[in-house]
Amino acid sequence: MSWTDERVELLKKMWGEGQSASQIAKELGGVTRNAVIGKVHRLGLSNRAGSGGAAKPAAQPKAKLAPKPKVEAKAKPAAQPAPKPAEASVPTAPRPMSPARRAIIPAGQPLPPQPSLNEIPAEALAKVSEVEKKAKKLSVMELTEKTCKWPVGDPATDDFWFCGLPSQPGKPYCEAHVGVAFQPMSSRRDRRR
């Protein structure tokens, strides 16, 4: 379907008479209601008064609506207050960076000291040491949904690996590593004191 001059003129006439987009589409044939609405907007005919469906002459709505855009255009700039110079120039203090973001360690360099081992219960550490002796030492490409994804070592070295033992259902780690990773809140609070 193409918008010929005759079809556009019929659209303008029917739109001016107050016909709905559905009625116009039906009359034109081969065009949807949405296509009629799109063409009306592209032609600039969308400002039509009277939502009751009564037919009105095309000249009447244009005369009533012509002053409104001018009034609205003048009202918009006045409604927006200008920013105060004092507010715009108030300097804000830079946020302190978190310790993790302060230093980026290049590959191959030793990692900074890790959290103190006294934050992890001795039982859990002993279990982890035993488990890591039996670990499968998998690469990232060998991991599955059912393997423990606990990382061991420095990722920048060849000695880096993942535990690989069977993981607990619903957890990413084996039983020993779950004991280290997921600790009850009360025991963590007690160790800090």
CSV table of C-alpha atoms in Angstrom, one decimal:
chain,number,residue,atom,x,y,z
A,1,MET,CA,0.0,0.0,0.0
A,2,SER,CA,1.3,3.4,-0.8
A,3,TRP,CA,0.1,6.8,0.2
A,4,THR,CA,-1.0,8.4,-3.1
A,5,ASP,CA,-2.1,12.0,-3.3
A,6,GLU,CA,-5.8,10.9,-3.6
A,7,ARG,CA,-5.5,8.7,-0.5
A,8,VAL,CA,-3.8,11.4,1.5
A,9,GLU,CA,-6.5,13.9,0.5
A,10,LEU,CA,-9.3,11.5,1.5
A,11,LEU,CA,-7.5,10.9,4.8
A,12,LYS,CA,-7.3,14.7,5.5
A,13,LYS,CA,-10.9,15.1,4.6
A,14,MET,CA,-12.2,12.3,6.8
A,15,TRP,CA,-9.9,13.3,9.6
A,16,GLY,CA,-11.1,16.9,9.4
A,17,GLU,CA,-14.7,15.6,9.6
A,18,GLY,CA,-13.9,13.8,12.8
A,19,GLN,CA,-13.8,10.3,11.5
A,20,SER,CA,-11.9,7.8,13.7
A,21,ALA,CA,-8.6,6.2,12.5
A,22,SER,CA,-10.4,2.8,12.3
A,23,GLN,CA,-13.2,4.3,10.1
A,24,ILE,CA,-10.6,5.9,7.8
A,25,ALA,CA,-8.6,2.7,7.5
A,26,LYS,CA,-11.8,0.8,6.6
A,27,GLU,CA,-12.7,3.4,4.0
A,28,LEU,CA,-9.2,3.5,2.4
A,29,GLY,CA,-8.7,-0.3,2.5
A,30,GLY,CA,-5.4,-2.0,2.6
A,31,VAL,CA,-4.2,0.1,5.5
A,32,THR,CA,-4.3,-0.5,9.3
A,33,ARG,CA,-5.6,1.9,12.0
A,34,ASN,CA,-2.1,2.4,13.2
A,35,ALA,CA,-0.9,3.3,9.7
A,36,VAL,CA,-3.6,6.0,9.5
A,37,ILE,CA,-2.5,7.3,12.9
A,38,GLY,CA,1.1,7.4,11.9
A,39,LYS,CA,0.3,9.2,8.6
A,40,VAL,CA,-1.9,11.7,10.6
A,41,HIS,CA,1.0,12.5,12.8
A,42,ARG,CA,3.5,12.8,9.9
A,43,LEU,CA,1.1,15.2,8.2
A,44,GLY,CA,0.7,17.3,11.4
A,45,LEU,CA,-3.0,16.6,11.6
A,46,SER,CA,-3.0,15.1,15.1
A,47,ASN,CA,-4.3,18.2,16.9
A,48,ARG,CA,-8.0,17.5,16.6
A,49,ALA,CA,-10.5,18.8,19.1
A,50,GLY,CA,-13.6,17.0,20.2
A,51,SER,CA,-13.2,13.5,21.8
A,52,GLY,CA,-16.9,12.8,21.7
A,53,GLY,CA,-16.8,11.5,18.1
A,54,ALA,CA,-19.0,14.3,16.7
A,55,ALA,CA,-18.1,15.5,13.3
A,56,LYS,CA,-16.6,19.0,13.3
A,57,PRO,CA,-15.4,21.2,10.5
A,58,ALA,CA,-11.7,21.1,9.9
A,59,ALA,CA,-11.2,24.9,10.3
A,60,GLN,CA,-12.9,25.1,13.7
A,61,PRO,CA,-10.4,22.9,15.7
A,62,LYS,CA,-7.4,24.6,14.0
A,63,ALA,CA,-8.6,28.1,15.0
A,64,LYS,CA,-9.2,26.9,18.6
A,65,LEU,CA,-5.8,25.1,19.0
A,66,ALA,CA,-3.6,27.6,17.2
A,67,PRO,CA,-3.0,29.9,20.2
A,68,LYS,CA,-2.4,27.0,22.6
A,69,PRO,CA,1.1,25.9,21.4
A,70,LYS,CA,2.3,29.5,21.6
A,71,VAL,CA,1.1,29.8,25.3
A,72,GLU,CA,2.6,26.4,26.2
A,73,ALA,CA,5.9,27.3,24.6
A,74,LYS,CA,6.1,30.5,26.6
A,75,ALA,CA,5.0,28.8,29.9
A,76,LYS,CA,7.6,26.0,29.8
A,77,PRO,CA,10.7,28.2,30.2
A,78,ALA,CA,9.1,30.2,32.9
A,79,ALA,CA,8.1,27.1,34.9
A,80,GLN,CA,11.7,25.8,35.1
A,81,PRO,CA,13.7,27.7,37.7
A,82,ALA,CA,17.3,28.5,36.8
A,83,PRO,CA,19.9,26.7,38.9
A,84,LYS,CA,21.4,28.8,41.6
A,85,PRO,CA,25.1,29.6,41.1
A,86,ALA,CA,25.9,28.7,44.7
A,87,GLU,CA,24.4,25.2,44.4
A,88,ALA,CA,26.1,24.5,41.1
A,89,SER,CA,29.6,25.5,42.3
A,90,VAL,CA,29.6,23.7,45.7
A,91,PRO,CA,32.5,21.3,45.5
A,92,THR,CA,31.9,17.8,46.8
A,93,ALA,CA,34.5,15.8,48.6
A,94,PRO,CA,35.8,12.8,46.7
A,95,ARG,CA,34.7,9.5,48.0
A,96,PRO,CA,37.5,7.4,49.5
A,97,MET,CA,38.3,4.4,47.5
A,98,SER,CA,37.8,1.0,49.0
A,99,PRO,CA,41.0,-0.9,49.8
A,100,ALA,CA,40.3,-3.4,47.1
A,101,ARG,CA,40.2,-0.7,44.5
A,102,ARG,CA,43.2,1.2,45.6
A,103,ALA,CA,46.0,-1.0,44.3
A,104,ILE,CA,45.8,-3.2,41.2
A,105,ILE,CA,48.3,-6.0,41.5
A,106,PRO,CA,49.9,-6.9,38.2
A,107,ALA,CA,49.9,-10.5,37.1
A,108,GLY,CA,52.7,-12.6,38.6
A,109,GLN,CA,53.1,-10.4,41.7
A,110,PRO,CA,52.4,-11.8,45.1
A,111,LEU,CA,48.9,-11.1,46.5
A,112,PRO,CA,48.6,-8.9,49.5
A,113,PRO,CA,48.1,-10.5,52.9
A,114,GLN,CA,44.8,-12.2,53.1
A,115,PRO,CA,42.4,-11.9,56.1
A,116,SER,CA,43.7,-13.3,59.3
A,117,LEU,CA,43.3,-17.1,59.7
A,118,ASN,CA,41.9,-16.5,63.2
A,119,GLU,CA,38.7,-15.3,61.6
A,120,ILE,CA,38.1,-18.9,60.4
A,121,PRO,CA,37.4,-21.6,63.0
A,122,ALA,CA,40.3,-24.0,63.5
A,123,GLU,CA,38.1,-27.0,62.7
A,124,ALA,CA,37.1,-25.6,59.3
A,125,LEU,CA,40.8,-24.9,58.5
A,126,ALA,CA,41.8,-28.4,59.4
A,127,LYS,CA,39.0,-29.8,57.2
A,128,VAL,CA,40.1,-27.6,54.3
A,129,SER,CA,43.7,-28.7,54.6
A,130,GLU,CA,42.7,-32.3,54.5
A,131,VAL,CA,40.3,-31.8,51.6
A,132,GLU,CA,42.9,-29.8,49.5
A,133,LYS,CA,45.2,-32.8,49.7
A,134,LYS,CA,42.5,-35.0,48.1
A,135,ALA,CA,41.3,-32.2,45.7
A,136,LYS,CA,41.1,-32.9,42.0
A,137,LYS,CA,42.9,-29.7,41.1
A,138,LEU,CA,40.7,-28.7,38.1
A,139,SER,CA,41.2,-25.9,35.7
A,140,VAL,CA,38.3,-23.4,35.1
A,141,MET,CA,37.4,-25.3,31.9
A,142,GLU,CA,37.0,-28.6,33.7
A,143,LEU,CA,34.5,-27.2,36.3
A,144,THR,CA,30.8,-28.4,36.2
A,145,GLU,CA,27.7,-27.7,38.2
A,146,LYS,CA,28.6,-30.7,40.4
A,147,THR,CA,32.2,-29.7,41.2
A,148,CYS,CA,33.6,-27.5,44.0
A,149,LYS,CA,34.6,-24.2,42.6
A,150,TRP,CA,36.9,-23.1,45.5
A,151,PRO,CA,40.0,-21.4,44.0
A,152,VAL,CA,43.4,-22.3,45.4
A,153,GLY,CA,46.6,-20.3,44.8
A,154,ASP,CA,47.4,-17.2,42.8
A,155,PRO,CA,45.4,-16.9,39.5
A,156,ALA,CA,48.4,-15.3,37.8
A,157,THR,CA,50.6,-18.4,38.3
A,158,ASP,CA,50.6,-21.9,36.8
A,159,ASP,CA,50.0,-23.4,40.3
A,160,PHE,CA,46.4,-22.0,40.4
A,161,TRP,CA,43.5,-24.6,40.5
A,162,PHE,CA,40.0,-25.3,41.7
A,163,CYS,CA,39.1,-27.9,44.3
A,164,GLY,CA,37.0,-30.0,42.0
A,165,LEU,CA,35.5,-32.4,44.7
A,166,PRO,CA,31.7,-33.0,44.6
A,167,SER,CA,29.9,-29.8,45.6
A,168,GLN,CA,27.0,-29.8,48.1
A,169,PRO,CA,23.5,-29.6,46.5
A,170,GLY,CA,22.6,-25.9,45.9
A,171,LYS,CA,26.1,-24.7,46.8
A,172,PRO,CA,29.1,-24.0,44.7
A,173,TYR,CA,31.6,-25.7,47.1
A,174,CYS,CA,32.3,-29.0,48.7
A,175,GLU,CA,31.4,-29.6,52.4
A,176,ALA,CA,34.8,-28.4,53.7
A,177,HIS,CA,34.8,-25.2,51.6
A,178,VAL,CA,31.2,-24.5,52.5
A,179,GLY,CA,32.3,-24.5,56.2
A,180,VAL,CA,34.7,-21.7,55.4
A,181,ALA,CA,32.6,-19.7,53.0
A,182,PHE,CA,29.3,-19.8,54.7
A,183,GLN,CA,29.6,-19.1,58.4
A,184,PRO,CA,26.7,-18.3,60.8
A,185,MET,CA,26.5,-14.6,61.7
A,186,SER,CA,26.7,-15.2,65.4
A,187,SER,CA,30.1,-16.9,65.2
A,188,ARG,CA,31.5,-14.1,63.0
A,189,ARG,CA,30.3,-11.5,65.5
A,190,ASP,CA,31.9,-13.4,68.4
A,191,ARG,CA,35.3,-13.6,66.7
A,192,ARG,CA,35.4,-9.8,66.1
A,193,ARG,CA,35.1,-9.0,69.8
